[in-house]
Structures are given as structure tokens and as C-alpha cells.
Tab-separated table of N, CA, C and O and ligand atoms in Angstrom:
chain	number	residue	atom	x	y	z
A	1	UNK	N	-2.290	-14.789	-108.052
A	1	UNK	CA	-3.498	-14.694	-109.208
A	1	UNK	C	-2.855	-15.667	-110.202
A	1	UNK	O	-1.247	-15.241	-110.705
A	2	UNK	N	-3.426	-16.239	-111.072
A	2	UNK	CA	-3.070	-16.980	-112.250
A	2	UNK	C	-2.912	-16.037	-113.565
A	2	UNK	O	-3.797	-15.798	-114.074
A	3	UNK	N	-1.606	-16.084	-114.099
A	3	UNK	CA	-1.634	-15.300	-115.394
A	3	UNK	C	-2.506	-16.048	-116.422
A	3	UNK	O	-3.070	-15.453	-117.260
A	4	UNK	N	-2.732	-17.371	-116.488
A	4	UNK	CA	-3.515	-17.986	-117.783
A	4	UNK	C	-4.457	-17.366	-117.818
A	4	UNK	O	-5.389	-17.520	-118.529
A	5	UNK	N	-5.379	-17.383	-116.380
A	5	UNK	CA	-6.713	-17.112	-116.117
A	5	UNK	C	-7.009	-15.735	-116.542
A	5	UNK	O	-7.843	-15.422	-117.247
A	6	UNK	N	-5.929	-14.815	-116.348
A	6	UNK	CA	-5.966	-13.397	-116.909
A	6	UNK	C	-6.071	-13.270	-118.431
A	6	UNK	O	-6.931	-12.558	-118.785
A	7	UNK	N	-5.219	-14.082	-118.679
A	7	UNK	CA	-4.822	-14.166	-120.699
A	7	UNK	C	-6.117	-14.838	-121.167
A	7	UNK	O	-6.786	-14.136	-121.834
A	8	UNK	N	-6.929	-15.820	-120.629
A	8	UNK	CA	-7.816	-16.199	-121.279
A	8	UNK	C	-9.018	-15.492	-120.994
A	8	UNK	O	-9.954	-15.436	-122.013
A	9	UNK	N	-9.175	-14.696	-119.678
A	9	UNK	CA	-10.109	-13.671	-119.901
A	9	UNK	C	-10.142	-12.798	-120.917
A	9	UNK	O	-11.074	-12.352	-121.656
A	10	UNK	N	-8.792	-11.908	-121.291
A	10	UNK	CA	-8.762	-11.158	-122.434
A	10	UNK	C	-9.216	-11.855	-123.504
A	10	UNK	O	-9.615	-11.251	-124.483
A	11	UNK	N	-8.547	-12.769	-123.901
A	11	UNK	CA	-8.896	-13.584	-124.829
A	11	UNK	C	-10.411	-13.406	-125.353
A	11	UNK	O	-10.976	-13.564	-126.183
A	12	UNK	N	-11.035	-14.408	-124.296
A	12	UNK	CA	-12.799	-14.174	-124.156
A	12	UNK	C	-12.957	-12.521	-124.847
A	12	UNK	O	-14.189	-12.426	-125.562
A	13	UNK	N	-12.577	-11.542	-123.984
A	13	UNK	CA	-13.428	-10.595	-123.929
A	13	UNK	C	-13.113	-9.895	-125.717
A	13	UNK	O	-13.878	-8.894	-125.709
A	14	UNK	N	-12.000	-10.383	-126.196
A	14	UNK	CA	-12.142	-9.760	-127.515
A	14	UNK	C	-12.983	-10.246	-128.583
A	14	UNK	O	-13.408	-9.305	-129.475
A	15	UNK	N	-13.823	-11.275	-127.909
A	15	UNK	CA	-14.560	-11.969	-128.889
A	15	UNK	C	-16.377	-10.764	-128.863
A	15	UNK	O	-16.752	-10.704	-129.639
A	16	UNK	N	-15.980	-9.801	-127.945
A	16	UNK	CA	-16.895	-9.048	-127.934
A	16	UNK	C	-16.672	-7.916	-128.724
A	16	UNK	O	-17.603	-6.566	-128.663
A	17	UNK	N	-15.328	-7.704	-129.182
A	17	UNK	CA	-15.338	-6.165	-129.481
A	17	UNK	C	-16.209	-5.775	-130.868
A	17	UNK	O	-16.576	-6.371	-131.623
A	18	UNK	N	-16.193	-4.463	-130.878
A	18	UNK	CA	-16.751	-4.085	-131.808
A	18	UNK	C	-15.989	-3.349	-132.741
A	18	UNK	O	-15.433	-2.003	-132.679
A	19	UNK	N	-15.316	-3.988	-133.561
A	19	UNK	CA	-14.481	-3.620	-134.648
A	19	UNK	C	-14.855	-3.374	-136.465
A	19	UNK	O	-14.149	-4.077	-136.931
A	20	UNK	N	-15.879	-2.807	-136.755
A	20	UNK	CA	-16.262	-2.741	-138.170
A	20	UNK	C	-15.187	-2.299	-138.935
A	20	UNK	O	-15.354	-2.583	-140.120
A	21	UNK	N	-14.291	-1.594	-138.519
A	21	UNK	CA	-13.485	-0.640	-139.656
A	21	UNK	C	-12.012	-1.215	-139.631
A	21	UNK	O	-11.666	-1.520	-140.923
A	22	UNK	N	-11.652	-1.799	-138.505
A	22	UNK	CA	-10.340	-2.109	-138.423
A	22	UNK	C	-10.445	-4.200	-139.021
A	22	UNK	O	-9.685	-4.742	-139.085
A	23	UNK	N	-11.418	-4.365	-138.374
A	23	UNK	CA	-11.596	-5.740	-138.274
A	23	UNK	C	-10.374	-6.626	-137.250
A	23	UNK	O	-10.568	-7.566	-137.450
A	24	UNK	N	-10.197	-5.657	-136.491
A	24	UNK	CA	-9.047	-6.096	-135.295
A	24	UNK	C	-9.702	-5.925	-134.122
A	24	UNK	O	-9.701	-5.062	-133.501
A	25	UNK	N	-9.844	-7.261	-133.811
A	25	UNK	CA	-10.584	-7.832	-132.080
A	25	UNK	C	-9.595	-7.682	-131.260
A	25	UNK	O	-8.894	-8.560	-131.337
A	26	UNK	N	-9.859	-7.036	-130.268
A	26	UNK	CA	-8.809	-6.513	-129.230
A	26	UNK	C	-9.489	-7.034	-127.775
A	26	UNK	O	-10.731	-6.344	-127.298
A	27	UNK	N	-8.758	-7.507	-126.741
A	27	UNK	CA	-9.315	-8.114	-125.304
A	27	UNK	C	-8.596	-7.535	-124.255
A	27	UNK	O	-7.353	-7.951	-124.622
A	28	UNK	N	-8.827	-7.077	-123.531
A	28	UNK	CA	-7.726	-6.877	-122.433
A	28	UNK	C	-8.476	-7.217	-120.886
A	28	UNK	O	-9.989	-7.396	-120.977
A	29	UNK	N	-7.486	-7.852	-120.175
A	29	UNK	CA	-8.161	-8.164	-118.726
A	29	UNK	C	-7.010	-7.473	-117.857
A	29	UNK	O	-5.998	-8.033	-117.621
A	30	UNK	N	-7.815	-6.812	-116.830
A	30	UNK	CA	-7.055	-6.077	-115.589
A	30	UNK	C	-7.011	-6.561	-114.650
A	30	UNK	O	-8.596	-6.908	-113.950
A	31	UNK	N	-6.163	-6.814	-113.740
A	31	UNK	CA	-6.022	-7.525	-112.341
A	31	UNK	C	-6.221	-6.437	-111.311
A	31	UNK	O	-5.366	-5.771	-111.441
A	32	UNK	N	-7.065	-6.200	-110.664
A	32	UNK	CA	-7.196	-4.913	-109.507
A	32	UNK	C	-6.354	-5.860	-108.593
A	32	UNK	O	-6.135	-6.845	-107.977
A	33	UNK	N	-5.934	-4.509	-107.227
A	33	UNK	CA	-5.405	-4.959	-105.998
A	33	UNK	C	-6.107	-5.774	-105.325
A	33	UNK	O	-5.819	-6.958	-104.330
A	34	UNK	N	-7.421	-5.300	-105.241
A	34	UNK	CA	-8.312	-6.576	-104.439
A	34	UNK	C	-8.714	-7.823	-104.964
A	34	UNK	O	-9.697	-8.395	-104.514
A	35	UNK	N	-7.991	-7.960	-106.197
A	35	UNK	CA	-8.154	-9.022	-106.895
A	35	UNK	C	-9.335	-9.607	-107.465
A	35	UNK	O	-9.709	-10.959	-107.909
A	36	UNK	N	-9.893	-8.617	-108.299
A	36	UNK	CA	-10.652	-8.784	-109.302
A	36	UNK	C	-10.544	-8.638	-110.742
A	36	UNK	O	-9.453	-8.055	-111.010
A	37	UNK	N	-11.385	-9.276	-111.327
A	37	UNK	CA	-10.661	-8.837	-112.891
A	37	UNK	C	-12.012	-8.069	-113.806
A	37	UNK	O	-13.183	-8.370	-113.455
A	38	UNK	N	-11.471	-7.316	-114.346
A	38	UNK	CA	-12.311	-6.252	-115.136
A	38	UNK	C	-11.921	-6.548	-116.853
A	38	UNK	O	-10.381	-6.358	-117.227
A	39	UNK	N	-12.854	-7.001	-117.536
A	39	UNK	CA	-12.251	-6.925	-119.024
A	39	UNK	C	-13.048	-5.922	-119.728
A	39	UNK	O	-13.874	-5.163	-119.686
A	40	UNK	N	-12.383	-5.856	-120.963
A	40	UNK	CA	-12.818	-4.753	-121.970
A	40	UNK	C	-12.320	-5.327	-123.230
A	40	UNK	O	-11.449	-6.062	-123.580
A	41	UNK	N	-12.774	-4.594	-124.219
A	41	UNK	CA	-12.808	-4.838	-125.653
A	41	UNK	C	-12.613	-3.485	-126.841
A	41	UNK	O	-13.184	-2.496	-126.124
A	42	UNK	N	-12.012	-3.334	-127.848
A	42	UNK	CA	-12.148	-2.463	-128.255
A	42	UNK	C	-13.676	-2.009	-128.970
A	42	UNK	O	-14.216	-3.029	-129.278
A	43	UNK	N	-13.796	-0.548	-128.769
A	43	UNK	CA	-14.991	-0.323	-129.347
A	43	UNK	C	-14.712	1.096	-130.356
A	43	UNK	O	-14.632	2.168	-130.064
A	44	UNK	N	-14.950	0.551	-131.503
A	44	UNK	CA	-14.941	1.661	-132.984
A	44	UNK	C	-16.183	2.443	-133.045
A	44	UNK	O	-17.405	2.262	-132.650
A	45	UNK	N	-15.649	3.675	-133.582
A	45	UNK	CA	-16.587	4.522	-134.237
A	45	UNK	C	-16.544	4.764	-135.725
A	45	UNK	O	-15.324	5.222	-136.098
A	46	UNK	N	-17.483	5.075	-136.420
A	46	UNK	CA	-17.356	5.878	-137.658
A	46	UNK	C	-16.428	7.096	-137.865
A	46	UNK	O	-15.811	7.414	-138.923
A	47	UNK	N	-16.461	7.832	-136.879
A	47	UNK	CA	-15.438	8.847	-136.827
A	47	UNK	C	-14.381	8.346	-135.803
A	47	UNK	O	-14.201	8.293	-134.836
A	48	UNK	N	-13.167	7.848	-136.819
A	48	UNK	CA	-12.253	6.699	-136.311
A	48	UNK	C	-11.782	7.094	-135.090
A	48	UNK	O	-11.424	6.218	-134.048
A	49	UNK	N	-11.098	8.280	-134.886
A	49	UNK	CA	-10.599	8.661	-133.563
A	49	UNK	C	-11.425	8.772	-132.212
A	49	UNK	O	-10.931	8.872	-131.023
A	50	UNK	N	-12.509	8.654	-132.548
A	50	UNK	CA	-13.399	8.346	-131.443
A	50	UNK	C	-13.429	7.065	-130.584
A	50	UNK	O	-14.024	6.615	-129.526
A	51	UNK	N	-12.356	5.939	-131.352
A	51	UNK	CA	-12.540	4.710	-130.873
A	51	UNK	C	-11.761	4.348	-129.680
A	51	UNK	O	-11.149	5.058	-129.456
A	52	UNK	N	-12.257	3.490	-128.940
A	52	UNK	CA	-11.832	3.316	-127.503
A	52	UNK	C	-11.161	1.717	-127.526
A	52	UNK	O	-11.838	1.088	-127.929
A	53	UNK	N	-9.993	1.690	-127.301
A	53	UNK	CA	-9.000	0.539	-127.315
A	53	UNK	C	-9.421	-0.243	-125.992
A	53	UNK	O	-10.290	-0.023	-125.059
A	54	UNK	N	-9.293	-1.658	-126.164
A	54	UNK	CA	-9.962	-2.610	-125.081
A	54	UNK	C	-8.980	-2.426	-123.812
A	54	UNK	O	-10.033	-2.303	-122.482
A	55	UNK	N	-8.016	-1.829	-123.866
A	55	UNK	CA	-7.582	-1.715	-122.524
A	55	UNK	C	-8.035	-0.701	-121.692
A	55	UNK	O	-8.059	-0.602	-120.209
A	56	UNK	N	-8.528	0.801	-122.335
A	56	UNK	CA	-9.133	1.945	-121.819
A	56	UNK	C	-10.485	1.104	-121.201
A	56	UNK	O	-11.223	1.646	-120.442
A	57	UNK	N	-11.141	0.424	-122.234
A	57	UNK	CA	-12.432	-0.204	-121.978
A	57	UNK	C	-12.627	-0.693	-120.432
A	57	UNK	O	-13.092	-0.357	-119.609
A	58	UNK	N	-11.319	-1.482	-120.421
A	58	UNK	CA	-11.232	-2.466	-119.055
A	58	UNK	C	-10.991	-1.450	-117.581
A	58	UNK	O	-11.640	-1.609	-116.820
A	59	UNK	N	-9.999	-0.389	-118.193
A	59	UNK	CA	-9.567	0.710	-117.160
A	59	UNK	C	-10.899	1.126	-116.652
A	59	UNK	O	-11.288	1.499	-115.416
A	60	UNK	N	-11.760	1.549	-117.682
A	60	UNK	CA	-12.889	2.437	-117.113
A	60	UNK	C	-14.038	1.937	-116.421
A	60	UNK	O	-14.615	2.300	-115.408
A	61	UNK	N	-14.116	0.468	-116.866
A	61	UNK	CA	-15.162	0.032	-116.061
A	61	UNK	C	-14.450	-0.622	-114.578
A	61	UNK	O	-15.173	-0.688	-113.590
A	62	UNK	N	-12.942	-0.740	-114.386
A	62	UNK	CA	-12.582	-1.061	-112.672
A	62	UNK	C	-12.868	0.439	-112.211
A	62	UNK	O	-13.403	0.191	-111.152
A	63	UNK	N	-12.275	1.549	-112.688
A	63	UNK	CA	-12.566	2.905	-111.881
A	63	UNK	C	-13.805	3.065	-111.537
A	63	UNK	O	-14.140	3.216	-110.636
A	64	UNK	N	-14.630	2.673	-112.905
A	64	UNK	CA	-16.073	3.141	-112.359
A	64	UNK	C	-16.832	2.114	-111.215
A	64	UNK	O	-17.810	2.618	-110.950
A	65	UNK	N	-16.043	1.349	-111.026
A	65	UNK	CA	-16.824	0.204	-109.800
A	65	UNK	C	-15.924	0.604	-108.829
A	65	UNK	O	-15.829	-0.307	-107.522
A	66	UNK	N	-15.262	1.663	-108.670
A	66	UNK	CA	-14.121	1.912	-107.333
A	66	UNK	C	-13.132	1.082	-106.952
A	66	UNK	O	-12.330	1.379	-106.077
A	67	UNK	N	-12.477	0.746	-108.205
A	67	UNK	CA	-11.142	-0.137	-107.993
A	67	UNK	C	-10.138	1.193	-109.184
A	67	UNK	O	-10.168	1.002	-110.071
A	68	UNK	N	-9.013	1.475	-108.239
A	68	UNK	CA	-8.055	2.402	-108.749
A	68	UNK	C	-6.666	1.996	-108.688
A	68	UNK	O	-5.721	2.708	-108.786
A	69	UNK	N	-6.355	0.783	-108.133
A	69	UNK	CA	-4.919	-0.066	-108.467
A	69	UNK	C	-4.858	-1.176	-108.939
A	69	UNK	O	-5.585	-1.884	-108.656
A	70	UNK	N	-4.265	-1.334	-110.306
A	70	UNK	CA	-3.981	-2.273	-111.005
A	70	UNK	C	-3.007	-2.864	-110.727
A	70	UNK	O	-1.855	-2.482	-110.730
A	71	UNK	N	-2.673	-4.148	-110.664
A	71	UNK	CA	-1.593	-5.193	-110.789
A	71	UNK	C	-1.151	-5.425	-111.671
A	71	UNK	O	-0.142	-5.926	-112.181
A	72	UNK	N	-2.273	-5.873	-112.743
A	72	UNK	CA	-1.537	-6.465	-114.125
A	72	UNK	C	-2.949	-6.032	-115.124
A	72	UNK	O	-4.077	-6.095	-115.186
A	73	UNK	N	-2.076	-6.380	-116.596
A	73	UNK	CA	-2.967	-6.476	-117.651
A	73	UNK	C	-2.566	-7.263	-118.515
A	73	UNK	O	-1.402	-7.210	-118.565
A	74	UNK	N	-3.711	-8.310	-119.214
A	74	UNK	CA	-3.296	-9.275	-119.915
A	74	UNK	C	-3.840	-8.509	-121.712
A	74	UNK	O	-5.233	-7.977	-121.380
A	75	UNK	N	-3.224	-8.588	-122.761
A	75	UNK	CA	-3.947	-7.766	-123.845
A	75	UNK	C	-3.842	-9.094	-124.868
A	75	UNK	O	-2.672	-9.499	-125.110
A	76	UNK	N	-4.860	-9.033	-125.596
A	76	UNK	CA	-4.790	-10.398	-126.589
A	76	UNK	C	-5.778	-9.840	-127.941
A	76	UNK	O	-6.740	-9.082	-128.164
A	77	UNK	N	-4.966	-10.138	-129.025
A	77	UNK	CA	-5.429	-10.223	-130.106
A	77	UNK	C	-4.987	-11.198	-131.230
A	77	UNK	O	-4.503	-12.070	-130.672
A	78	UNK	N	-6.109	-11.666	-131.957
A	78	UNK	CA	-5.778	-12.999	-132.679
A	78	UNK	C	-4.716	-12.572	-133.740
A	78	UNK	O	-4.931	-12.369	-135.190
A	79	UNK	N	-3.473	-12.258	-133.446
A	79	UNK	CA	-2.225	-11.836	-134.210
A	79	UNK	C	-1.096	-13.003	-133.685
A	79	UNK	O	-1.173	-13.235	-132.408
A	80	UNK	N	-0.188	-12.981	-134.632
A	80	UNK	CA	0.868	-14.179	-134.228
A	80	UNK	C	2.156	-12.765	-133.367
A	80	UNK	O	2.881	-12.912	-132.660
A	81	UNK	N	1.882	-11.529	-133.607
A	81	UNK	CA	2.528	-10.748	-132.944
A	81	UNK	C	2.059	-10.293	-131.035
A	81	UNK	O	1.052	-10.520	-131.381
A	82	UNK	N	2.800	-10.474	-130.336
A	82	UNK	CA	2.662	-10.193	-129.262
A	82	UNK	C	2.090	-8.766	-129.260
A	82	UNK	O	2.656	-7.621	-130.018
A	83	UNK	N	0.852	-8.379	-128.535
A	83	UNK	CA	-0.030	-7.279	-128.745
A	83	UNK	C	0.361	-6.461	-127.275
A	83	UNK	O	-0.001	-6.779	-126.183
A	84	UNK	N	1.019	-5.043	-127.498
A	84	UNK	CA	1.225	-4.509	-126.242
A	84	UNK	C	0.259	-3.260	-126.450
A	84	UNK	O	-0.127	-2.835	-127.448
A	85	UNK	N	0.136	-2.529	-125.279
A	85	UNK	CA	-1.163	-1.506	-125.023
A	85	UNK	C	-0.517	-0.280	-125.908
A	85	UNK	O	0.914	-0.207	-126.113
A	86	UNK	N	-1.143	0.435	-126.725
A	86	UNK	CA	-0.692	1.851	-127.090
A	86	UNK	C	-0.063	2.723	-126.459
A	86	UNK	O	-0.294	2.509	-125.607
A	87	UNK	N	0.229	3.676	-126.764
A	87	UNK	CA	0.781	4.539	-126.207
A	87	UNK	C	-0.113	5.621	-125.258
A	87	UNK	O	-0.120	5.734	-124.011
A	88	UNK	N	-1.592	5.674	-126.018
A	88	UNK	CA	-2.629	6.386	-124.942
A	88	UNK	C	-2.919	5.297	-124.173
A	88	UNK	O	-2.975	6.007	-122.919
A	89	UNK	N	-2.901	4.408	-123.829
A	89	UNK	CA	-3.395	3.262	-123.234
A	89	UNK	C	-2.120	3.069	-122.359
A	89	UNK	O	-2.873	3.299	-121.058
A	90	UNK	N	-0.978	3.237	-122.655
A	90	UNK	CA	-0.049	3.116	-121.471
A	90	UNK	C	-0.284	4.163	-120.300
A	90	UNK	O	0.071	3.979	-119.576
A	91	UNK	N	-0.212	5.477	-121.227
A	91	UNK	CA	-0.161	6.871	-120.304
A	91	UNK	C	-1.780	6.438	-119.283
A	91	UNK	O	-1.779	6.863	-118.411
A	92	UNK	N	-2.769	5.999	-119.824
A	92	UNK	CA	-4.097	5.834	-119.057
A	92	UNK	C	-3.842	5.008	-118.116
A	92	UNK	O	-3.757	5.169	-116.939
A	93	UNK	N	-3.356	3.990	-118.294
A	93	UNK	CA	-2.768	2.825	-117.214
A	93	UNK	C	-2.003	3.307	-116.437
A	93	UNK	O	-2.296	2.584	-115.084
A	94	UNK	N	-0.849	4.010	-116.718
A	94	UNK	CA	0.072	4.378	-115.598
A	94	UNK	C	-0.760	5.441	-114.670
A	94	UNK	O	-0.245	5.171	-113.188
A	95	UNK	N	-1.818	5.997	-114.577
A	95	UNK	CA	-2.679	6.833	-113.667
A	95	UNK	C	-3.012	5.794	-112.693
A	95	UNK	O	-3.236	6.193	-111.426
A	96	UNK	N	-3.173	4.432	-113.126
A	96	UNK	CA	-3.972	3.295	-112.126
A	96	UNK	C	-2.852	2.372	-111.504
A	96	UNK	O	-2.994	1.296	-110.855
A	97	UNK	N	-1.593	2.223	-111.885
A	97	UNK	CA	-0.816	1.243	-111.594
A	97	UNK	C	-0.603	1.177	-110.394
A	97	UNK	O	0.524	1.996	-109.667
A	98	UNK	N	-0.389	0.069	-109.962
A	98	UNK	CA	0.017	-0.543	-108.657
A	98	UNK	C	1.679	-0.568	-108.770
A	98	UNK	O	2.076	-0.731	-110.189
A	99	UNK	N	2.900	-0.245	-108.104
A	99	UNK	CA	3.872	-0.600	-108.368
A	99	UNK	C	4.139	-1.836	-108.869
A	99	UNK	O	3.907	-3.173	-108.478
A	100	UNK	N	4.941	-1.589	-109.766
A	100	UNK	CA	5.692	-2.910	-110.879
A	100	UNK	C	4.049	-3.759	-111.659
A	100	UNK	O	4.376	-4.554	-111.890
A	101	UNK	N	3.417	-3.082	-111.833
A	101	UNK	CA	2.115	-3.368	-112.677
A	101	UNK	C	2.688	-3.886	-114.021
A	101	UNK	O	3.795	-3.763	-114.798
A	102	UNK	N	2.173	-5.155	-113.870
A	102	UNK	CA	2.804	-6.153	-115.189
A	102	UNK	C	1.704	-6.170	-116.286
A	102	UNK	O	0.544	-5.829	-116.240
A	103	UNK	N	2.567	-6.378	-117.652
A	103	UNK	CA	1.758	-6.230	-118.763
A	103	UNK	C	2.057	-7.986	-119.154
A	103	UNK	O	3.151	-8.166	-119.616
A	104	UNK	N	1.034	-8.601	-119.779
A	104	UNK	CA	1.214	-9.637	-120.156
A	104	UNK	C	0.535	-9.474	-121.864
A	104	UNK	O	-0.537	-9.460	-122.102
A	105	UNK	N	1.649	-9.313	-122.736
A	105	UNK	CA	1.279	-9.092	-124.126
A	105	UNK	C	1.054	-10.424	-125.206
A	105	UNK	O	1.798	-10.790	-125.292
A	106	UNK	N	-0.001	-10.577	-125.592
A	106	UNK	CA	-0.301	-12.066	-125.758
A	106	UNK	C	-0.413	-11.862	-127.069
A	106	UNK	O	-0.327	-11.435	-128.023
A	107	UNK	N	-0.091	-13.136	-127.730
A	107	UNK	CA	-0.210	-13.511	-129.031
A	107	UNK	C	-1.257	-14.915	-129.422
A	107	UNK	O	-1.814	-15.113	-128.442
A	108	UNK	N	-1.438	-15.084	-130.522
A	108	UNK	CA	-2.413	-16.497	-131.082
A	108	UNK	C	-2.259	-17.354	-131.202
A	108	UNK	O	-2.891	-18.500	-131.498
A	109	UNK	N	-0.566	-17.680	-130.490
A	109	UNK	CA	-0.111	-19.152	-130.325
A	109	UNK	C	-0.233	-19.382	-129.139
A	109	UNK	O	0.613	-20.676	-128.554
A	110	UNK	N	-0.947	-18.743	-127.995
A	110	UNK	CA	-0.888	-19.065	-126.744
A	110	UNK	C	0.545	-18.912	-125.999
A	110	UNK	O	0.645	-19.207	-124.979
A	111	UNK	N	0.960	-17.805	-126.548
A	111	UNK	CA	2.350	-17.057	-125.825
A	111	UNK	C	1.935	-16.113	-125.662
A	111	UNK	O	1.098	-15.270	-125.629
A	112	UNK	N	2.727	-15.420	-124.545
A	112	UNK	CA	3.117	-14.054	-123.854
A	112	UNK	C	4.322	-13.706	-123.577
A	112	UNK	O	5.125	-14.526	-123.032
A	113	UNK	N	4.548	-12.162	-123.495
A	113	UNK	CA	5.757	-11.681	-122.926
A	113	UNK	C	5.226	-10.861	-121.642
A	113	UNK	O	4.190	-10.164	-121.776
A	114	UNK	N	5.663	-11.051	-120.977
A	114	UNK	CA	5.763	-10.193	-119.547
A	114	UNK	C	6.647	-9.205	-119.337
A	114	UNK	O	7.837	-9.243	-119.122
A	115	UNK	N	6.070	-8.103	-119.117
A	115	UNK	CA	7.058	-6.890	-118.840
A	115	UNK	C	6.336	-5.931	-117.798
A	115	UNK	O	5.127	-6.049	-117.435
A	116	UNK	N	7.004	-4.998	-117.459
A	116	UNK	CA	6.011	-4.263	-116.209
A	116	UNK	C	5.400	-2.991	-117.323
A	116	UNK	O	6.525	-2.783	-118.435
A	117	UNK	N	4.647	-2.147	-116.837
A	117	UNK	CA	4.152	-1.141	-117.345
A	117	UNK	C	5.537	-0.205	-117.256
A	117	UNK	O	5.526	0.552	-118.401
A	118	UNK	N	6.034	-0.295	-116.495
A	118	UNK	CA	7.156	0.745	-116.444
A	118	UNK	C	7.946	0.692	-117.698
A	118	UNK	O	9.051	1.453	-118.115
A	119	UNK	N	8.544	-0.830	-117.950
A	119	UNK	CA	9.307	-0.898	-118.937
A	119	UNK	C	8.757	-0.315	-120.549
A	119	UNK	O	9.564	-0.018	-121.354
A	120	UNK	N	7.487	-0.566	-120.529
A	120	UNK	CA	6.350	0.110	-121.846
A	120	UNK	C	6.472	1.541	-121.863
A	120	UNK	O	6.659	1.891	-122.843
A	121	UNK	N	6.170	1.968	-120.635
A	121	UNK	CA	6.092	3.578	-120.373
A	121	UNK	C	7.194	4.085	-119.843
A	121	UNK	O	6.696	4.778	-118.721
A	122	UNK	N	8.503	4.303	-120.253
A	122	UNK	CA	9.502	4.452	-119.183
A	122	UNK	C	9.424	6.162	-118.788
A	122	UNK	O	9.900	6.141	-117.541
A	123	UNK	N	8.781	6.753	-119.459
A	123	UNK	CA	8.456	8.106	-119.384
A	123	UNK	C	7.083	8.724	-119.642
A	123	UNK	O	7.110	9.773	-120.025
A	124	UNK	N	6.317	7.980	-118.945
A	124	UNK	CA	4.886	8.265	-118.961
A	124	UNK	C	4.593	9.662	-118.217
A	124	UNK	O	5.610	9.884	-117.078
A	125	UNK	N	3.873	10.532	-118.830
A	125	UNK	CA	3.856	11.790	-118.424
A	125	UNK	C	3.254	11.891	-116.566
A	125	UNK	O	2.367	11.165	-116.707
A	126	UNK	N	3.682	12.470	-115.837
A	126	UNK	CA	3.359	12.639	-114.491
A	126	UNK	C	2.614	13.355	-113.708
A	126	UNK	O	1.788	13.394	-113.369
A	127	UNK	N	3.348	14.641	-114.134
A	127	UNK	CA	2.723	15.623	-113.406
A	127	UNK	C	3.366	17.122	-114.103
A	127	UNK	O	4.272	16.951	-114.772
A	128	UNK	N	2.485	18.038	-113.871
A	128	UNK	CA	3.477	19.357	-114.583
A	128	UNK	C	3.348	20.319	-113.634
A	128	UNK	O	3.308	20.350	-112.514
B	1	THU	N1	-6.431	-1.483	-130.150
B	1	THU	C1	-6.880	-2.112	-128.885
B	1	THU	O1	-7.784	-2.005	-128.598
B	1	THU	N2	-5.987	-1.760	-127.997
B	1	THU	C2	-4.435	-1.905	-128.699
B	1	THU	O2	-3.387	-2.375	-127.808
B	1	THU	C3	-4.210	-1.607	-129.844
B	1	THU	C4	-4.923	-1.401	-130.922
B	1	THU	C5	-7.358	-1.381	-131.345
B	1	THU	C6	-7.581	0.147	-131.474
B	1	THU	C7	-8.593	-0.247	-132.834
B	1	THU	O3	-10.115	-0.570	-132.643
B	1	THU	C8	-8.051	-1.461	-133.461
B	1	THU	O4	-7.234	-2.218	-132.289
B	1	THU	C9	-7.214	-1.524	-134.913
B	1	THU	O5	-6.064	-0.265	-134.454
């Protein structure tokens, strides 16, 4: 799969963001093991803590369609900084990560950094 396509899908998804409180529009695109792409955006709420990040929107869409193994995620926002998933999303994605799941953290200059989810969440909670 073409990384550039996944990144383009994340960028496109960010345009659907509902972010009236932060004004920060995020898009995510998840590639599943079966080769399908699921996109998501952040969906904010007036009760701020109820906000859902773009990555979890995309993950929930994928899982609810029967896709439970993710091979990559691209995350995009209109910012110069490379955008990485927050800790909650890192934990959430770990649940459905195929081995060596990749993260493409994008910026608004057309650049991205490639890491594994394991790099970003080395000590994600696994079991009790
Ligand atoms: N946000 C995401 O959607 N994904 C991230 O990786 C970081 C943060 C959202 C949450 C909130 O709507 C806005 O960005 C500002 O924090």
C-alpha cells in the first residue's frame, strides 16, 4: 500500500472535523490487514472530555465493520509539527495493532515521520 495515499486520505478526513472549541482539525486514516482504509476526524463536544480524537473515530469505524487488525495509521493536522496520536489513542490502537503497525505522523509541509506504534507506545497496557 502506498503511504502517500494513506496520508492523503488522512488530510482529506481532517476537513470533516467537528472542532468548534479547539479549532484544531485532525484527520486519521487506518489501513487494515485486508487492505481497506477507514478514515476519521476529531469530534468535539461542549463537555470537552467527551471529545473523540480522529484516530479513535477511524478505529471504531474499522472495528464496527469487522476489521480488527491494523497495519498502519496516518495522522494529519494543519500544523508544522508532526502530529502523533495522543496516549489514549495510542492505547486504543494497540488493541488492534498488527505486528509492527506503522504510524505516519504528518505535518502541513507534506512531510511525515514514520515510526511503529510500539515506538510510540512501548509500554502500552496489555493485561491485568
Ligand atoms: N486530537 C486528535 O484528534 N488527535 C490527536 O492525535 C491529537 C488531538 C484532537 C482532540 C481535540 O479535538 C483537538 O485535537 C485538540 O486537542
